[in-house]
PDB file of C-alpha atoms in Angstrom:
ATOM      1  CA  MET K   1      94.932 -33.171  76.183  1.00  0.00           C
ATOM      2  CA  ASN K   2      97.906 -32.045  78.268  1.00  0.00           C
ATOM      3  CA  LEU K   3      96.470 -28.400  77.309  1.00  0.00           C
ATOM      4  CA  LEU K   4      93.388 -29.276  78.827  1.00  0.00           C
ATOM      5  CA  LYS K   5      94.663 -30.594  82.057  1.00  0.00           C
ATOM      6  CA  LYS K   6      96.776 -27.353  82.205  1.00  0.00           C
ATOM      7  CA  SER K   7      93.631 -25.427  81.745  1.00  0.00           C
ATOM      8  CA  VAL K   8      91.760 -27.302  84.351  1.00  0.00           C
ATOM      9  CA  ALA K   9      94.467 -26.634  86.906  1.00  0.00           C
ATOM     10  CA  ALA K  10      94.969 -23.177  86.348  1.00  0.00           C
ATOM     11  CA  LEU K  11      91.000 -22.586  86.392  1.00  0.00           C
ATOM     12  CA  GLY K  12      91.243 -24.612  89.833  1.00  0.00           C
ATOM     13  CA  LEU K  13      94.043 -22.196  91.247  1.00  0.00           C
ATOM     14  CA  ALA K  14      92.147 -19.183  90.113  1.00  0.00           C
ATOM     15  CA  ILE K  15      89.108 -20.529  92.073  1.00  0.00           C
ATOM     16  CA  GLY K  16      91.175 -21.426  94.845  1.00  0.00           C
ATOM     17  CA  LEU K  17      92.635 -17.999  95.232  1.00  0.00           C
ATOM     18  CA  ALA K  18      89.540 -16.591  94.970  1.00  0.00           C
ATOM     19  CA  ALA K  19      87.804 -18.297  97.723  1.00  0.00           C
ATOM     20  CA  ALA K  20      90.594 -18.310 100.221  1.00  0.00           C
ATOM     21  CA  PRO K  21      90.351 -15.757 103.010  1.00  0.00           C
ATOM     22  CA  ALA K  22      91.531 -12.274 103.096  1.00  0.00           C
ATOM     23  CA  VAL K  23      94.118 -11.689 105.545  1.00  0.00           C
ATOM     24  CA  ALA K  24      92.580  -9.273 108.190  1.00  0.00           C
ATOM     25  CA  GLU K  25      94.546  -5.939 108.167  1.00  0.00           C
ATOM     26  CA  GLU K  26      95.925  -4.940 111.287  1.00  0.00           C
ATOM     27  CA  GLU K  27      93.786  -2.728 113.087  1.00  0.00           C
ATOM     28  CA  LYS K  28      95.718   0.773 113.658  1.00  0.00           C
ATOM     29  CA  THR K  29      94.018   1.785 116.715  1.00  0.00           C
ATOM     30  CA  ILE K  30      96.091   1.193 120.120  1.00  0.00           C
ATOM     31  CA  LYS K  31      94.248   1.701 123.394  1.00  0.00           C
ATOM     32  CA  MET K  32      97.426   2.560 125.667  1.00  0.00           C
ATOM     33  CA  GLY K  33      96.968   2.343 129.553  1.00  0.00           C
ATOM     34  CA  VAL K  34      99.249   4.796 131.637  1.00  0.00           C
ATOM     35  CA  MET K  35      99.922   4.317 135.297  1.00  0.00           C
ATOM     36  CA  GLN K  36     100.363   7.747 136.627  1.00  0.00           C
ATOM     37  CA  TRP K  37     103.907   7.180 137.663  1.00  0.00           C
ATOM     38  CA  GLU K  38     106.639  10.033 136.073  1.00  0.00           C
ATOM     39  CA  THR K  39     108.523   7.367 134.582  1.00  0.00           C
ATOM     40  CA  MET K  40     105.782   5.294 133.418  1.00  0.00           C
ATOM     41  CA  VAL K  41     104.455   8.436 132.057  1.00  0.00           C
ATOM     42  CA  MET K  42     107.550   9.038 130.165  1.00  0.00           C
ATOM     43  CA  THR K  43     108.454   5.496 128.951  1.00  0.00           C
ATOM     44  CA  SER K  44     104.772   5.231 127.732  1.00  0.00           C
ATOM     45  CA  SER K  45     105.070   8.524 125.598  1.00  0.00           C
ATOM     46  CA  ILE K  46     107.812   7.907 124.111  1.00  0.00           C
ATOM     47  CA  THR K  47     106.528   4.484 122.844  1.00  0.00           C
ATOM     48  CA  GLU K  48     103.346   6.178 121.890  1.00  0.00           C
ATOM     49  CA  ASP K  49     105.583   8.541 119.586  1.00  0.00           C
ATOM     50  CA  MET K  50     106.993   5.472 117.863  1.00  0.00           C
ATOM     51  CA  LEU K  51     103.713   3.841 117.339  1.00  0.00           C
ATOM     52  CA  GLU K  52     102.765   6.831 115.656  1.00  0.00           C
ATOM     53  CA  ARG K  53     105.759   7.184 113.628  1.00  0.00           C
ATOM     54  CA  HIS K  54     104.659   3.649 112.336  1.00  0.00           C
ATOM     55  CA  GLY K  55     101.149   4.874 111.293  1.00  0.00           C
ATOM     56  CA  PHE K  56      98.860   3.780 114.465  1.00  0.00           C
ATOM     57  CA  GLU K  57      96.841   6.136 116.396  1.00  0.00           C
ATOM     58  CA  VAL K  58      97.390   5.658 119.945  1.00  0.00           C
ATOM     59  CA  GLU K  59      94.489   6.724 123.031  1.00  0.00           C
ATOM     60  CA  THR K  60      95.691   6.645 126.479  1.00  0.00           C
ATOM     61  CA  VAL K  61      93.757   5.841 129.464  1.00  0.00           C
ATOM     62  CA  GLU K  62      95.010   7.012 132.504  1.00  0.00           C
ATOM     63  CA  PHE K  63      95.178   4.488 136.040  1.00  0.00           C
ATOM     64  CA  GLN K  64      95.992   5.605 139.316  1.00  0.00           C
ATOM     65  CA  GLU K  65      96.027   1.886 140.897  1.00  0.00           C
ATOM     66  CA  TRP K  66      97.325  -1.219 139.591  1.00  0.00           C
ATOM     67  CA  GLY K  67      94.628  -3.163 140.457  1.00  0.00           C
ATOM     68  CA  VAL K  68      92.071  -1.165 138.441  1.00  0.00           C
ATOM     69  CA  ALA K  69      94.891  -1.118 135.621  1.00  0.00           C
ATOM     70  CA  PHE K  70      95.512  -4.870 135.379  1.00  0.00           C
ATOM     71  CA  ALA K  71      91.615  -5.670 135.662  1.00  0.00           C
ATOM     72  CA  ALA K  72      91.194  -2.907 132.717  1.00  0.00           C
ATOM     73  CA  LEU K  73      94.102  -5.130 130.636  1.00  0.00           C
ATOM     74  CA  GLY K  74      92.696  -8.402 131.708  1.00  0.00           C
ATOM     75  CA  LYS K  75      89.255  -7.416 130.209  1.00  0.00           C
ATOM     76  CA  GLY K  76      90.721  -5.997 127.012  1.00  0.00           C
ATOM     77  CA  ASP K  77      89.388  -2.224 127.642  1.00  0.00           C
ATOM     78  CA  ILE K  78      93.059  -1.527 126.988  1.00  0.00           C
ATOM     79  CA  ASP K  79      95.479  -3.307 124.754  1.00  0.00           C
ATOM     80  CA  ILE K  80      98.752  -2.503 126.616  1.00  0.00           C
ATOM     81  CA  MET K  81     100.646  -1.001 129.265  1.00  0.00           C
ATOM     82  CA  VAL K  82     104.054  -0.783 131.085  1.00  0.00           C
ATOM     83  CA  SER K  83     104.361  -2.105 134.520  1.00  0.00           C
ATOM     84  CA  HIS K  84     106.804  -4.270 136.625  1.00  0.00           C
ATOM     85  CA  PRO K  85     105.545  -7.419 136.756  1.00  0.00           C
ATOM     86  CA  ASP K  86     108.192  -9.489 138.400  1.00  0.00           C
ATOM     87  CA  TYR K  87     108.183  -7.678 141.865  1.00  0.00           C
ATOM     88  CA  ALA K  88     106.290  -4.101 142.570  1.00  0.00           C
ATOM     89  CA  ALA K  89     103.066  -5.510 140.497  1.00  0.00           C
ATOM     90  CA  ALA K  90     103.700  -9.350 140.891  1.00  0.00           C
ATOM     91  CA  ASP K  91     100.422 -10.172 142.610  1.00  0.00           C
ATOM     92  CA  TYR K  92      98.604  -8.281 140.269  1.00  0.00           C
ATOM     93  CA  TRP K  93     100.446  -9.998 137.262  1.00  0.00           C
ATOM     94  CA  GLU K  94      99.841 -13.392 138.951  1.00  0.00           C
ATOM     95  CA  ARG K  95      96.315 -12.911 139.211  1.00  0.00           C
ATOM     96  CA  ASN K  96      95.752 -11.836 135.832  1.00  0.00           C
ATOM     97  CA  ALA K  97      98.750 -13.480 133.999  1.00  0.00           C
ATOM     98  CA  ARG K  98      96.520 -16.140 132.059  1.00  0.00           C
ATOM     99  CA  ARG K  99      94.391 -12.933 129.959  1.00  0.00           C
ATOM    100  CA  LEU K 100      97.838 -11.433 129.424  1.00  0.00           C
ATOM    101  CA  GLU K 101     101.151 -11.248 127.200  1.00  0.00           C
ATOM    102  CA  LYS K 102     104.846  -9.923 128.286  1.00  0.00           C
ATOM    103  CA  LEU K 103     105.666  -8.154 125.145  1.00  0.00           C
ATOM    104  CA  ASN K 104     109.290  -6.594 125.893  1.00  0.00           C
ATOM    105  CA  VAL K 105     111.477  -4.584 128.338  1.00  0.00           C
ATOM    106  CA  VAL K 106     111.415  -0.789 127.674  1.00  0.00           C
ATOM    107  CA  SER K 107     113.750   0.022 130.476  1.00  0.00           C
ATOM    108  CA  TYR K 108     115.591  -1.287 133.116  1.00  0.00           C
ATOM    109  CA  GLY K 109     117.296  -0.033 136.730  1.00  0.00           C
ATOM    110  CA  TYR K 110     114.099   0.779 138.952  1.00  0.00           C
ATOM    111  CA  ASN K 111     115.277   0.168 142.512  1.00  0.00           C
ATOM    112  CA  ALA K 112     113.547   0.722 145.775  1.00  0.00           C
ATOM    113  CA  GLY K 113     115.207   0.554 149.386  1.00  0.00           C
ATOM    114  CA  LEU K 114     116.381   2.590 152.304  1.00  0.00           C
ATOM    115  CA  ILE K 115     118.893   5.236 151.482  1.00  0.00           C
ATOM    116  CA  VAL K 116     121.298   7.492 153.622  1.00  0.00           C
ATOM    117  CA  PRO K 117     123.676  10.184 153.064  1.00  0.00           C
ATOM    118  CA  SER K 118     126.991   9.324 151.696  1.00  0.00           C
ATOM    119  CA  TYR K 119     128.790  10.739 154.352  1.00  0.00           C
ATOM    120  CA  VAL K 120     127.210   8.557 156.680  1.00  0.00           C
ATOM    121  CA  THR K 121     129.555   5.747 157.549  1.00  0.00           C
ATOM    122  CA  ILE K 122     127.640   2.438 157.743  1.00  0.00           C
ATOM    123  CA  ASP K 123     126.654   0.622 154.498  1.00  0.00           C
ATOM    124  CA  SER K 124     124.447  -1.835 155.357  1.00  0.00           C
ATOM    125  CA  ILE K 125     121.071  -2.744 156.655  1.00  0.00           C
ATOM    126  CA  ASP K 126     122.344  -4.845 159.238  1.00  0.00           C
ATOM    127  CA  GLU K 127     124.122  -1.939 160.881  1.00  0.00           C
ATOM    128  CA  LEU K 128     121.226   0.033 161.850  1.00  0.00           C
ATOM    129  CA  ASN K 129     120.714  -1.331 165.384  1.00  0.00           C
ATOM    130  CA  ASP K 130     124.321  -0.478 166.241  1.00  0.00           C
ATOM    131  CA  HIS K 131     123.420   3.418 165.310  1.00  0.00           C
ATOM    132  CA  LYS K 132     120.026   3.922 166.586  1.00  0.00           C
ATOM    133  CA  GLU K 133     120.585   6.682 168.374  1.00  0.00           C
ATOM    134  CA  GLN K 134     122.237   8.835 165.542  1.00  0.00           C
ATOM    135  CA  PHE K 135     119.577   7.789 163.150  1.00  0.00           C
ATOM    136  CA  GLY K 136     116.898   8.932 165.946  1.00  0.00           C
ATOM    137  CA  GLY K 137     115.317   5.255 165.731  1.00  0.00           C
ATOM    138  CA  ARG K 138     113.377   6.180 162.730  1.00  0.00           C
ATOM    139  CA  ILE K 139     112.849   5.439 159.375  1.00  0.00           C
ATOM    140  CA  ILE K 140     111.407   8.416 157.101  1.00  0.00           C
ATOM    141  CA  GLY K 141     108.709   6.345 155.127  1.00  0.00           C
ATOM    142  CA  VAL K 142     106.438   7.038 151.575  1.00  0.00           C
ATOM    143  CA  GLU K 143     102.586   6.856 151.294  1.00  0.00           C
ATOM    144  CA  PRO K 144     100.985   4.275 153.612  1.00  0.00           C
ATOM    145  CA  GLY K 145      99.696   0.942 152.162  1.00  0.00           C
ATOM    146  CA  SER K 146     102.300   1.361 149.363  1.00  0.00           C
ATOM    147  CA  GLY K 147     104.550  -1.612 148.291  1.00  0.00           C
ATOM    148  CA  MET K 148     107.574   0.332 149.317  1.00  0.00           C
ATOM    149  CA  MET K 149     105.876   0.400 152.717  1.00  0.00           C
ATOM    150  CA  ARG K 150     105.470  -3.047 152.822  1.00  0.00           C
ATOM    151  CA  GLN K 151     108.832  -3.762 151.674  1.00  0.00           C
ATOM    152  CA  SER K 152     110.471  -1.666 154.770  1.00  0.00           C
ATOM    153  CA  GLU K 153     107.898  -3.267 157.282  1.00  0.00           C
ATOM    154  CA  ASN K 154     109.327  -6.725 156.084  1.00  0.00           C
ATOM    155  CA  VAL K 155     112.887  -5.267 156.524  1.00  0.00           C
ATOM    156  CA  VAL K 156     112.336  -3.914 159.609  1.00  0.00           C
ATOM    157  CA  ARG K 157     110.706  -7.577 160.936  1.00  0.00           C
ATOM    158  CA  GLU K 158     113.643  -9.574 159.192  1.00  0.00           C
ATOM    159  CA  TYR K 159     116.755  -7.572 160.378  1.00  0.00           C
ATOM    160  CA  GLY K 160     114.849  -7.359 163.800  1.00  0.00           C
ATOM    161  CA  LEU K 161     115.484  -3.456 163.685  1.00  0.00           C
ATOM    162  CA  ASP K 162     114.709  -1.469 166.842  1.00  0.00           C
ATOM    163  CA  TYR K 163     112.946   1.300 164.715  1.00  0.00           C
ATOM    164  CA  GLU K 164     109.797   3.171 163.708  1.00  0.00           C
ATOM    165  CA  ILE K 165     108.447   3.127 160.509  1.00  0.00           C
ATOM    166  CA  VAL K 166     107.300   7.145 159.997  1.00  0.00           C
ATOM    167  CA  GLU K 167     104.467   7.029 157.136  1.00  0.00           C
ATOM    168  CA  GLY K 168     104.787   9.890 154.876  1.00  0.00           C
ATOM    169  CA  SER K 169     105.205  10.561 151.361  1.00  0.00           C
ATOM    170  CA  GLY K 170     107.824  11.028 148.364  1.00  0.00           C
ATOM    171  CA  PRO K 171     107.677  14.886 148.724  1.00  0.00           C
ATOM    172  CA  VAL K 172     107.740  14.321 152.610  1.00  0.00           C
ATOM    173  CA  ALA K 173     110.775  11.852 152.368  1.00  0.00           C
ATOM    174  CA  VAL K 174     112.803  14.285 150.282  1.00  0.00           C
ATOM    175  CA  ALA K 175     112.095  17.321 152.606  1.00  0.00           C
ATOM    176  CA  ALA K 176     113.169  15.502 155.483  1.00  0.00           C
ATOM    177  CA  LEU K 177     116.219  13.960 153.162  1.00  0.00           C
ATOM    178  CA  LYS K 178     117.331  17.670 152.452  1.00  0.00           C
ATOM    179  CA  SER K 179     117.208  19.020 155.798  1.00  0.00           C
ATOM    180  CA  ALA K 180     119.031  16.538 157.459  1.00  0.00           C
ATOM    181  CA  ILE K 181     121.715  16.864 154.551  1.00  0.00           C
ATOM    182  CA  ASP K 182     122.246  20.883 155.195  1.00  0.00           C
ATOM    183  CA  ARG K 183     122.919  20.031 158.639  1.00  0.00           C
ATOM    184  CA  LYS K 184     125.144  16.800 157.945  1.00  0.00           C
ATOM    185  CA  GLU K 185     122.836  14.795 160.648  1.00  0.00           C
ATOM    186  CA  TRP K 186     122.324  11.181 159.752  1.00  0.00           C
ATOM    187  CA  ILE K 187     118.997  10.027 158.304  1.00  0.00           C
ATOM    188  CA  VAL K 188     117.726   6.757 156.788  1.00  0.00           C
ATOM    189  CA  SER K 189     114.743   6.780 154.267  1.00  0.00           C
ATOM    190  CA  MET K 190     112.728   4.771 151.742  1.00  0.00           C
ATOM    191  CA  TYR K 191     113.545   6.005 148.324  1.00  0.00           C
ATOM    192  CA  TRP K 192     113.653   4.638 144.421  1.00  0.00           C
ATOM    193  CA  THR K 193     115.516   5.224 141.535  1.00  0.00           C
ATOM    194  CA  PRO K 194     114.970   6.438 138.835  1.00  0.00           C
ATOM    195  CA  SER K 195     114.685   9.977 140.247  1.00  0.00           C
ATOM    196  CA  TRP K 196     116.339  13.306 140.362  1.00  0.00           C
ATOM    197  CA  VAL K 197     116.763  12.550 143.825  1.00  0.00           C
ATOM    198  CA  PHE K 198     120.014  10.619 143.295  1.00  0.00           C
ATOM    199  CA  GLN K 199     121.151  13.919 140.980  1.00  0.00           C
ATOM    200  CA  GLU K 200     120.373  16.643 143.762  1.00  0.00           C
ATOM    201  CA  PHE K 201     121.732  14.884 146.693  1.00  0.00           C
ATOM    202  CA  ASP K 202     124.849  12.569 147.478  1.00  0.00           C
ATOM    203  CA  ILE K 203     123.086   9.472 148.760  1.00  0.00           C
ATOM    204  CA  LYS K 204     123.244   5.730 148.510  1.00  0.00           C
ATOM    205  CA  PHE K 205     121.239   2.629 149.205  1.00  0.00           C
ATOM    206  CA  LEU K 206     122.058   0.497 152.328  1.00  0.00           C
ATOM    207  CA  LYS K 207     123.102  -2.812 151.015  1.00  0.00           C
ATOM    208  CA  ASP K 208     120.729  -5.673 152.028  1.00  0.00           C
ATOM    209  CA  PRO K 209     122.855  -9.000 152.818  1.00  0.00           C
ATOM    210  CA  LYS K 210     119.878 -10.740 153.392  1.00  0.00           C
ATOM    211  CA  SER K 211     118.281 -10.261 150.326  1.00  0.00           C
ATOM    212  CA  VAL K 212     114.324  -8.970 151.678  1.00  0.00           C
ATOM    213  CA  GLN K 213     114.185  -6.160 149.532  1.00  0.00           C
ATOM    214  CA  GLU K 214     113.309  -6.469 145.838  1.00  0.00           C
ATOM    215  CA  PRO K 215     116.060  -6.476 143.264  1.00  0.00           C
ATOM    216  CA  THR K 216     116.238  -4.075 140.592  1.00  0.00           C
ATOM    217  CA  GLU K 217     113.224  -4.292 138.412  1.00  0.00           C
ATOM    218  CA  THR K 218     112.225  -3.704 134.772  1.00  0.00           C
ATOM    219  CA  TYR K 219     109.995  -1.957 132.863  1.00  0.00           C
ATOM    220  CA  VAL K 220     107.926  -4.677 130.577  1.00  0.00           C
ATOM    221  CA  TRP K 221     105.177  -3.885 128.091  1.00  0.00           C
ATOM    222  CA  LEU K 222     102.641  -6.019 128.709  1.00  0.00           C
ATOM    223  CA  ALA K 223      99.252  -6.506 126.440  1.00  0.00           C
ATOM    224  CA  ARG K 224      96.012  -8.048 126.653  1.00  0.00           C
ATOM    225  CA  GLN K 225      95.747 -11.808 125.737  1.00  0.00           C
ATOM    226  CA  GLY K 226      95.979 -12.155 121.685  1.00  0.00           C
ATOM    227  CA  PHE K 227      97.666  -8.753 121.278  1.00  0.00           C
ATOM    228  CA  SER K 228     100.494  -9.944 119.519  1.00  0.00           C
ATOM    229  CA  ALA K 229      98.962 -12.093 117.091  1.00  0.00           C
ATOM    230  CA  GLU K 230      96.415  -9.339 116.246  1.00  0.00           C
ATOM    231  CA  HIS K 231      99.080  -6.558 115.900  1.00  0.00           C
ATOM    232  CA  PRO K 232     102.288  -7.990 114.713  1.00  0.00           C
ATOM    233  CA  LYS K 233     103.659  -4.417 113.383  1.00  0.00           C
ATOM    234  CA  ALA K 234     102.431  -2.460 116.290  1.00  0.00           C
ATOM    235  CA  ARG K 235     104.048  -5.302 118.470  1.00  0.00           C
ATOM    236  CA  GLU K 236     107.445  -4.479 116.490  1.00  0.00           C
ATOM    237  CA  SER K 237     107.361  -1.073 116.854  1.00  0.00           C
ATOM    238  CA  ILE K 238     106.877  -1.568 120.602  1.00  0.00           C
ATOM    239  CA  ALA K 239     109.606  -3.693 120.881  1.00  0.00           C
ATOM    240  CA  SER K 240     112.207  -1.037 119.136  1.00  0.00           C
ATOM    241  CA  VAL K 241     111.887   1.092 121.907  1.00  0.00           C
ATOM    242  CA  PHE K 242     114.106   1.002 124.759  1.00  0.00           C
ATOM    243  CA  VAL K 243     114.791   4.017 127.482  1.00  0.00           C
ATOM    244  CA  PRO K 244     117.949   3.677 129.464  1.00  0.00           C
ATOM    245  CA  GLU K 245     117.880   4.643 133.123  1.00  0.00           C
ATOM    246  CA  PRO K 246     119.894   7.483 132.864  1.00  0.00           C
ATOM    247  CA  ALA K 247     117.092   9.274 130.577  1.00  0.00           C
ATOM    248  CA  LEU K 248     114.861   8.618 132.826  1.00  0.00           C
ATOM    249  CA  THR K 249     116.714  10.241 135.639  1.00  0.00           C
ATOM    250  CA  GLN K 250     117.663  12.877 133.679  1.00  0.00           C
ATOM    251  CA  MET K 251     113.940  13.860 132.495  1.00  0.00           C
ATOM    252  CA  THR K 252     112.915  13.266 136.200  1.00  0.00           C
ATOM    253  CA  GLY K 253     115.539  15.992 137.129  1.00  0.00           C
ATOM    254  CA  TRP K 254     113.888  18.245 134.708  1.00  0.00           C
ATOM    255  CA  VAL K 255     110.336  17.958 136.110  1.00  0.00           C
ATOM    256  CA  LYS K 256     111.621  18.415 139.415  1.00  0.00           C
ATOM    257  CA  ASP K 257     113.242  22.062 137.915  1.00  0.00           C
ATOM    258  CA  GLY K 258     109.697  23.132 136.770  1.00  0.00           C
ATOM    259  CA  ALA K 259     109.087  21.427 133.332  1.00  0.00           C
ATOM    260  CA  SER K 260     106.069  19.227 132.725  1.00  0.00           C
ATOM    261  CA  ILE K 261     106.279  15.661 131.952  1.00  0.00           C
ATOM    262  CA  GLU K 262     105.597  16.243 128.553  1.00  0.00           C
ATOM    263  CA  GLU K 263     107.871  19.185 128.170  1.00  0.00           C
ATOM    264  CA  ALA K 264     110.725  16.824 129.717  1.00  0.00           C
ATOM    265  CA  VAL K 265     109.828  14.159 127.247  1.00  0.00           C
ATOM    266  CA  THR K 266     110.030  16.533 123.929  1.00  0.00           C
ATOM    267  CA  ARG K 267     113.345  17.915 125.415  1.00  0.00           C
ATOM    268  CA  TRP K 268     114.991  14.405 125.602  1.00  0.00           C
ATOM    269  CA  LYS K 269     113.225  13.346 122.358  1.00  0.00           C
ATOM    270  CA  GLU K 270     114.710  16.092 120.484  1.00  0.00           C
ATOM    271  CA  ALA K 271     118.383  15.618 122.142  1.00  0.00           C
ATOM    272  CA  ASN K 272     117.863  12.012 120.852  1.00  0.00           C
ATOM    273  CA  ALA K 273     116.711  12.295 117.772  1.00  0.00           C
ATOM    274  CA  ASN K 274     119.082  10.260 116.197  1.00  0.00           C
ATOM    275  CA  ARG K 275     118.620   7.506 118.301  1.00  0.00           C
ATOM    276  CA  LEU K 276     115.045   7.338 117.841  1.00  0.00           C
ATOM    277  CA  GLU K 277     115.627   7.305 114.075  1.00  0.00           C
ATOM    278  CA  ARG K 278     117.573   4.378 114.703  1.00  0.00           C
ATOM    279  CA  GLN K 279     115.233   2.384 116.823  1.00  0.00           C
ATOM    280  CA  ALA K 280     112.092   3.572 114.086  1.00  0.00           C
ATOM    281  CA  VAL K 281     113.822   1.837 111.274  1.00  0.00           C
ATOM    282  CA  ILE K 282     114.164  -1.340 113.490  1.00  0.00           C
ATOM    283  CA  GLY K 283     110.584  -1.603 114.335  1.00  0.00           C
ATOM    284  CA  ASN K 284     109.748  -0.865 110.625  1.00  0.00           C
ATOM    285  CA  ASN K 285     111.423  -3.940 109.435  1.00  0.00           C
TER     286      ASN K 285
END
């Protein structure tokens, strides 16, 4: 009788195992959206390399505008992308958050604000009106309609600055900065870090006692809703990567000196092979 019971139990277990649905194998192709900002391309490229080390195939899709990129991520046309969801791209994140996931921080240190040469004797935005004549009453801006321009317009309004914001671009701002520094003139401009500009010139951010400007931001990997559950190993691979801010500054410097972004990233990876190997081990657990 006991033998019969054991046989029936064993048979039932075998049937149950046979009937149990197989665990779906993790999809090995990851569609990565890449905003065409230097530092976004760099962090994305280093993470792409890590995913490939762990056996994934990565398809990249380039984007020039946050709105288009977030729409593609929300619809599932791409799986992941790096962004600044807390401030710089907060509007796009809030509109799409219910369809997205935050995965992990891949870098930290993005900062944007008003800069001056270090020889300028003021340190705070609220001192600008007292030195309008020395600065020529102008703030050198970047691309019209950009988040940095909107932020600077808020600064002018909140501090009651009697200054004109001059529209331009990143390269225009750098050219104006270089020209002023060569002549030891006073200049106030918009700019951001990480950037080679902070290696090239002795400059400083003006303090913002009213906290009008956005605080220092993180680079965050975002994903379409459901990605983590469907791609647990890819999720761990992505989470193993962290690119420190000095590394991004260094790579942007190499690009400024004539390297392509791909060449700069390759140079950094070769110089940091041991670091990446350690990260690869973490991401493969």
